[in-house]
Short mmCIF file of C-alpha atoms in Angstrom, two decimals:
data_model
loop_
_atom_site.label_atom_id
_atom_site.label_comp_id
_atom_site.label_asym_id
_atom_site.label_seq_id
_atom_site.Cartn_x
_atom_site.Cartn_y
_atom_site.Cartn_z
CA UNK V 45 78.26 107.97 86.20
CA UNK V 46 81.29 107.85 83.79
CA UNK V 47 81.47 104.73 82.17
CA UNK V 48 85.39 103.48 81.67
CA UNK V 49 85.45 100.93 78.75
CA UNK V 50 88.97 99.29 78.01
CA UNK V 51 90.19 97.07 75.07
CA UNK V 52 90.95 94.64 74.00
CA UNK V 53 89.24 92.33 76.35
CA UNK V 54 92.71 89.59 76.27
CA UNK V 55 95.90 90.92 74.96
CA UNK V 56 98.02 87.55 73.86
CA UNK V 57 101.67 88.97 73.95
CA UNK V 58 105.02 86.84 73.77
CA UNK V 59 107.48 87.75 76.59
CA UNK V 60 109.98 90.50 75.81
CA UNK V 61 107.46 91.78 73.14
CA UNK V 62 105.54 95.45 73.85
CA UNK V 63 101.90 95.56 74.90
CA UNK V 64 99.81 98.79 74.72
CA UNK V 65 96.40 98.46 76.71
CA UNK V 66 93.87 100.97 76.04
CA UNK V 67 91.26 102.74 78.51
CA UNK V 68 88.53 105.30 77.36
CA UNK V 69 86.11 107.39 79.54
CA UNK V 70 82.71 108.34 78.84
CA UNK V 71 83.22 111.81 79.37
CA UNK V 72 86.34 114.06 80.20
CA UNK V 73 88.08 113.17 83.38
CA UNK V 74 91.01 114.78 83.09
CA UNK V 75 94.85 113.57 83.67
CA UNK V 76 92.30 111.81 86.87
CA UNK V 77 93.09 108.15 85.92
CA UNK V 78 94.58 105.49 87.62
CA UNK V 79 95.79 101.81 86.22
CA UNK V 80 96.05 98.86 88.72
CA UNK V 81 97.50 95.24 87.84
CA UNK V 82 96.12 92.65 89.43
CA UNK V 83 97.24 88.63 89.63
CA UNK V 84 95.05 85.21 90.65
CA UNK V 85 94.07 85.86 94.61
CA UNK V 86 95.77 89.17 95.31
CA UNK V 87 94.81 92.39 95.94
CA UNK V 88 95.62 94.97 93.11
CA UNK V 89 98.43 96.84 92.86
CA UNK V 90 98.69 100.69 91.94
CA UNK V 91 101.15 101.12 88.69
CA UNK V 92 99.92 104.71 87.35
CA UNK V 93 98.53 107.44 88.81
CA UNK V 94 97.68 110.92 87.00
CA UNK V 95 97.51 109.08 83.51
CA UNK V 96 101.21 108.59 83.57
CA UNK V 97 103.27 108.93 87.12
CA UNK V 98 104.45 105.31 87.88
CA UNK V 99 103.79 104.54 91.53
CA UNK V 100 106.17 103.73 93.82
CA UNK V 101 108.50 100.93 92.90
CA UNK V 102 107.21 100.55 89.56
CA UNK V 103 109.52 99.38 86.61
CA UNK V 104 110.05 101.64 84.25
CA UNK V 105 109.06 99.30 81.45
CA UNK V 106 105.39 100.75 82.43
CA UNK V 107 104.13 103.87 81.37
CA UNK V 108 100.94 105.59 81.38
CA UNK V 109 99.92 108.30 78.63
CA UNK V 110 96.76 110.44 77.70
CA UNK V 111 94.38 112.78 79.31
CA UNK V 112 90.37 113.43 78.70
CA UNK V 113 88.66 110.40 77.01
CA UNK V 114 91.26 107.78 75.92
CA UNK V 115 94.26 106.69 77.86
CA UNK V 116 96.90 104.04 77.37
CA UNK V 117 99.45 101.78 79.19
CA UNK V 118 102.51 100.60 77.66
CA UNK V 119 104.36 97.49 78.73
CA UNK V 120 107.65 97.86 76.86
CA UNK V 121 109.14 94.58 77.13
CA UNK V 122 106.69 91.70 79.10
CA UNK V 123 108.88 89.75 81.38
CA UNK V 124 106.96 86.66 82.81
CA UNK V 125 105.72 88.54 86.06
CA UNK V 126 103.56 91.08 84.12
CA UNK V 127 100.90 88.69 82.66
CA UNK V 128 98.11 89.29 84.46
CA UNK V 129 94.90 91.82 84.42
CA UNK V 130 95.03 95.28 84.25
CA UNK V 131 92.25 97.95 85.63
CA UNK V 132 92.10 101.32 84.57
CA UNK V 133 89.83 104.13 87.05
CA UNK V 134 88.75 107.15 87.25
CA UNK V 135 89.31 109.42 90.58
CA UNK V 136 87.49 112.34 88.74
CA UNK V 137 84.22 112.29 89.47
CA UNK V 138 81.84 110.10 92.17
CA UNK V 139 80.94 107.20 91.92
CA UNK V 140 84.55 106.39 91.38
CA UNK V 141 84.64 103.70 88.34
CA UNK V 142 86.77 101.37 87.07
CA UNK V 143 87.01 99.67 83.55
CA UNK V 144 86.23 96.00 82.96
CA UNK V 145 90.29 95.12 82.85
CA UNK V 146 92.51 93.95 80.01
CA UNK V 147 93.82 90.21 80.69
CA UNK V 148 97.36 89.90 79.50
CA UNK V 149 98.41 86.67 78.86
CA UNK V 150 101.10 84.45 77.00
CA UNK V 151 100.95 83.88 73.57
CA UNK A 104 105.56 99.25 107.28
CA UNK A 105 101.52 99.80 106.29
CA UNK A 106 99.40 97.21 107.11
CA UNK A 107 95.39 96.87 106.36
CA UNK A 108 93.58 93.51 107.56
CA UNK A 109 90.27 93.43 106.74
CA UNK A 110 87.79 91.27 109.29
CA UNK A 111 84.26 90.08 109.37
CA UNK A 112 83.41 88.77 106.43
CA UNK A 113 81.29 85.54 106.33
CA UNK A 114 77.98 83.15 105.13
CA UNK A 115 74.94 85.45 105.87
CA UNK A 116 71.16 84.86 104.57
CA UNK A 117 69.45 87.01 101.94
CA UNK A 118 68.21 90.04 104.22
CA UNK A 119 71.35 89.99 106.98
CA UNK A 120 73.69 91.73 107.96
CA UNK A 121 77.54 91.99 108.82
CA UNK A 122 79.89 94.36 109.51
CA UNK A 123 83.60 94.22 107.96
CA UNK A 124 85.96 95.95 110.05
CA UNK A 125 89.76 97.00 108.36
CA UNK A 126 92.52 97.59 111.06
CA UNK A 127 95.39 99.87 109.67
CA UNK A 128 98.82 99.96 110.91
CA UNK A 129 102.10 101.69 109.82
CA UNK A 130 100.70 105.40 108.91
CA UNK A 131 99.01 108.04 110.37
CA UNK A 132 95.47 106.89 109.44
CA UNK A 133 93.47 110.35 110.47
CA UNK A 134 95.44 111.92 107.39
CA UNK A 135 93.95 109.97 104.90
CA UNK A 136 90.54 109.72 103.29
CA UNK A 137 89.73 105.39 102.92
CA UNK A 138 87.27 103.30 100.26
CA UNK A 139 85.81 100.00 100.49
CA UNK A 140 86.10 98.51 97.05
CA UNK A 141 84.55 94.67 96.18
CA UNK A 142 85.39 92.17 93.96
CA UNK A 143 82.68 89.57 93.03
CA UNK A 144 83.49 86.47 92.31
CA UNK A 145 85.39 85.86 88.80
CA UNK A 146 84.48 89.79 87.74
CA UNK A 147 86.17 93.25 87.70
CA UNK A 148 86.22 95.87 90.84
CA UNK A 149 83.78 98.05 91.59
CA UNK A 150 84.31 100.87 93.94
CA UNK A 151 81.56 100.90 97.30
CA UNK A 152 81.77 103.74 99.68
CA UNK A 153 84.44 106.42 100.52
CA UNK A 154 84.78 108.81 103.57
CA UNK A 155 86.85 111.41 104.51
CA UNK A 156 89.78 111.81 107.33
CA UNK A 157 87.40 113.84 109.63
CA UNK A 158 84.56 111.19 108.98
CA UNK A 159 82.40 114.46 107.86
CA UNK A 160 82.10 113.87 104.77
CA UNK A 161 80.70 109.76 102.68
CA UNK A 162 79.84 108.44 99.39
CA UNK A 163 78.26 105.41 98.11
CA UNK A 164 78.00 103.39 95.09
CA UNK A 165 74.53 103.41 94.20
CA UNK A 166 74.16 99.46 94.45
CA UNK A 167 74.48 100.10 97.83
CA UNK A 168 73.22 103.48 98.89
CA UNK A 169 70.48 103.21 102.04
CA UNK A 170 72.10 99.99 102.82
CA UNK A 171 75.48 100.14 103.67
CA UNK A 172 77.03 102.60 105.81
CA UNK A 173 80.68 103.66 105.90
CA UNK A 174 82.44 104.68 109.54
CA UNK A 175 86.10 105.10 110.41
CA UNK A 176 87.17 105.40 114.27
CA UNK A 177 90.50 107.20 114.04
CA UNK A 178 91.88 106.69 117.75
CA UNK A 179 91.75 102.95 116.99
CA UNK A 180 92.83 103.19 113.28
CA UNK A 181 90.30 101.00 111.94
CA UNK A 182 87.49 101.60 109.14
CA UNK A 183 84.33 99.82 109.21
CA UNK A 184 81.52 99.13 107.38
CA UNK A 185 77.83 97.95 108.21
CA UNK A 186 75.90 96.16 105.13
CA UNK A 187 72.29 95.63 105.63
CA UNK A 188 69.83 94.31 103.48
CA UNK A 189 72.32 91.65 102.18
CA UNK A 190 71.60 90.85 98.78
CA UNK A 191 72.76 87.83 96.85
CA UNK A 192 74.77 90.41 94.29
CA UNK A 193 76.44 91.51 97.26
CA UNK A 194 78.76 88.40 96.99
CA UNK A 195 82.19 89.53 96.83
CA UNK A 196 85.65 90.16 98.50
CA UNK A 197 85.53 92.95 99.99
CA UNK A 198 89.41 95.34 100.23
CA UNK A 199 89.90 98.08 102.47
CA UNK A 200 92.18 100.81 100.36
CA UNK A 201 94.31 103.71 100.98
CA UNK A 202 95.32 106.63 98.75
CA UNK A 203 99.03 106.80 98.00
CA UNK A 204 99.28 110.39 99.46
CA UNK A 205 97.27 111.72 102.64
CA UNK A 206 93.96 114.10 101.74
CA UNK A 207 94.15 112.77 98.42
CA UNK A 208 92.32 110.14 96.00
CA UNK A 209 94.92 109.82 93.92
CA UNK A 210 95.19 105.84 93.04
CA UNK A 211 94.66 103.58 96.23
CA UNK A 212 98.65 102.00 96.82
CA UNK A 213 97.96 99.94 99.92
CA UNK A 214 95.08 97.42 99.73
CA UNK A 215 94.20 94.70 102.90
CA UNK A 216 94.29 90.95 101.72
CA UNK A 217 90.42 91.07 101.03
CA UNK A 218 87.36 89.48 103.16
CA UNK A 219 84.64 87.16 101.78
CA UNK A 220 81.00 87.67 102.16
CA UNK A 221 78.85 85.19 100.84
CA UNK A 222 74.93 85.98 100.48
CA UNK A 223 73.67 82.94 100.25
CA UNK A 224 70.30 81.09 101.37
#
């Protein structure tokens, strides 16, 4: 099973500033890597897809980079909508995993 | 537009069962391959089961493996799965998903509103 680990565990970011989340497999799994936001009682929603193709309707102030073992999001400017936690996962190989999520919240 | 609404979550004993059913609306659901993923209470996600468009082909989470089981009936456009063996770590909403593109697994888009099954004595 590849094991996604992601860091730092809480991200405390002032609105307007940038936030970089990172995500890192245990072995290669490609451009294969998806990263999902996800707010108190909702489902999560799909921001990347192939390491760094924003997902339908998705600002532009995301963006997704890397490929292999370590991958990063970038939220260029936090406005107040975006604190919340972020998942990254793997589509490369079964079991499908995710990573233990980044919580970005207000500084 | 597309629509998933999970069902048939619930309070079940240690050793139960249930069966969670997800009725999709809005898109040709034969064209895509589906996953149940769960979210336990106050923790991260963790992908359960997959199966393809044609129903030929599954996959499991091995937490679950021998226990739950994974169907889809296209001509009523609904996905379905049957947990046995209920376990207490079992607790968790439970999401129906769907892959952004048809015959793909490329990052699940659509996700139902999530159904509750408690394991509980």
């Amino acid at each position: 099973e590849i094991v996604m680990t992601q860091s730092p565990a809480t991200l405390s970011v002032s609105p307007g500033e940038r936030a970089t989340l990172s995500c890192r497999a245990s072995q290669s799994v490609s451009s294969n890597l998806a990263w999902y936001q996800q707010k108190p009682g909702q489902a999560p929603r799909l921001l990347i897809y192939g390491a760094s193709i924003r997902a339908t309707g998705i600002p532009a102030r995301f963006s997704g980079s890397g490929s292999g073992t370590e991958f990063t999001l970038t939220i260029s400017s936090l406005q107040s909508e975006d604190f919340a936690v972020y998942y990254c996962q793997q589509y490369n190989n079964w079991p499908f995993t995710f990573g233990p999520g980044t919580k970005v919240d207000i500084k | 537009q597309v629509q998933l609404v999970e069902s048939g979550g619930g309070l079940v004993k240690p050793g139960g069962s249930l069966r969670l059913s997800c009725a999709a609306s809005g898109f040709t659901f034969s064209d895509y391959y589906m996953s149940w993923i769960r979210q336990a209470p106050g923790r991260g996600l963790e992908w359960v089961s997959y199966i393809s468009s044609s129903t030929s082909y599954t996959k499991y989470a091995d937490s679950v493996k021998g226990r739950f089981t994974i169907s889809r009936d296209n001509a009523k456009d609904s996905l379905y799965l049957q947990m046995n063996s209920l376990r207490a770590e079992d607790t968790a909403v439970y999401y129906c998903a769907r892959p952004q593109e048809p015959y793909s697994n490329s990052g699940w888009d659509y996700w139902g509103q999530g159904t509750l099954v408690t394991v509980s004595s």
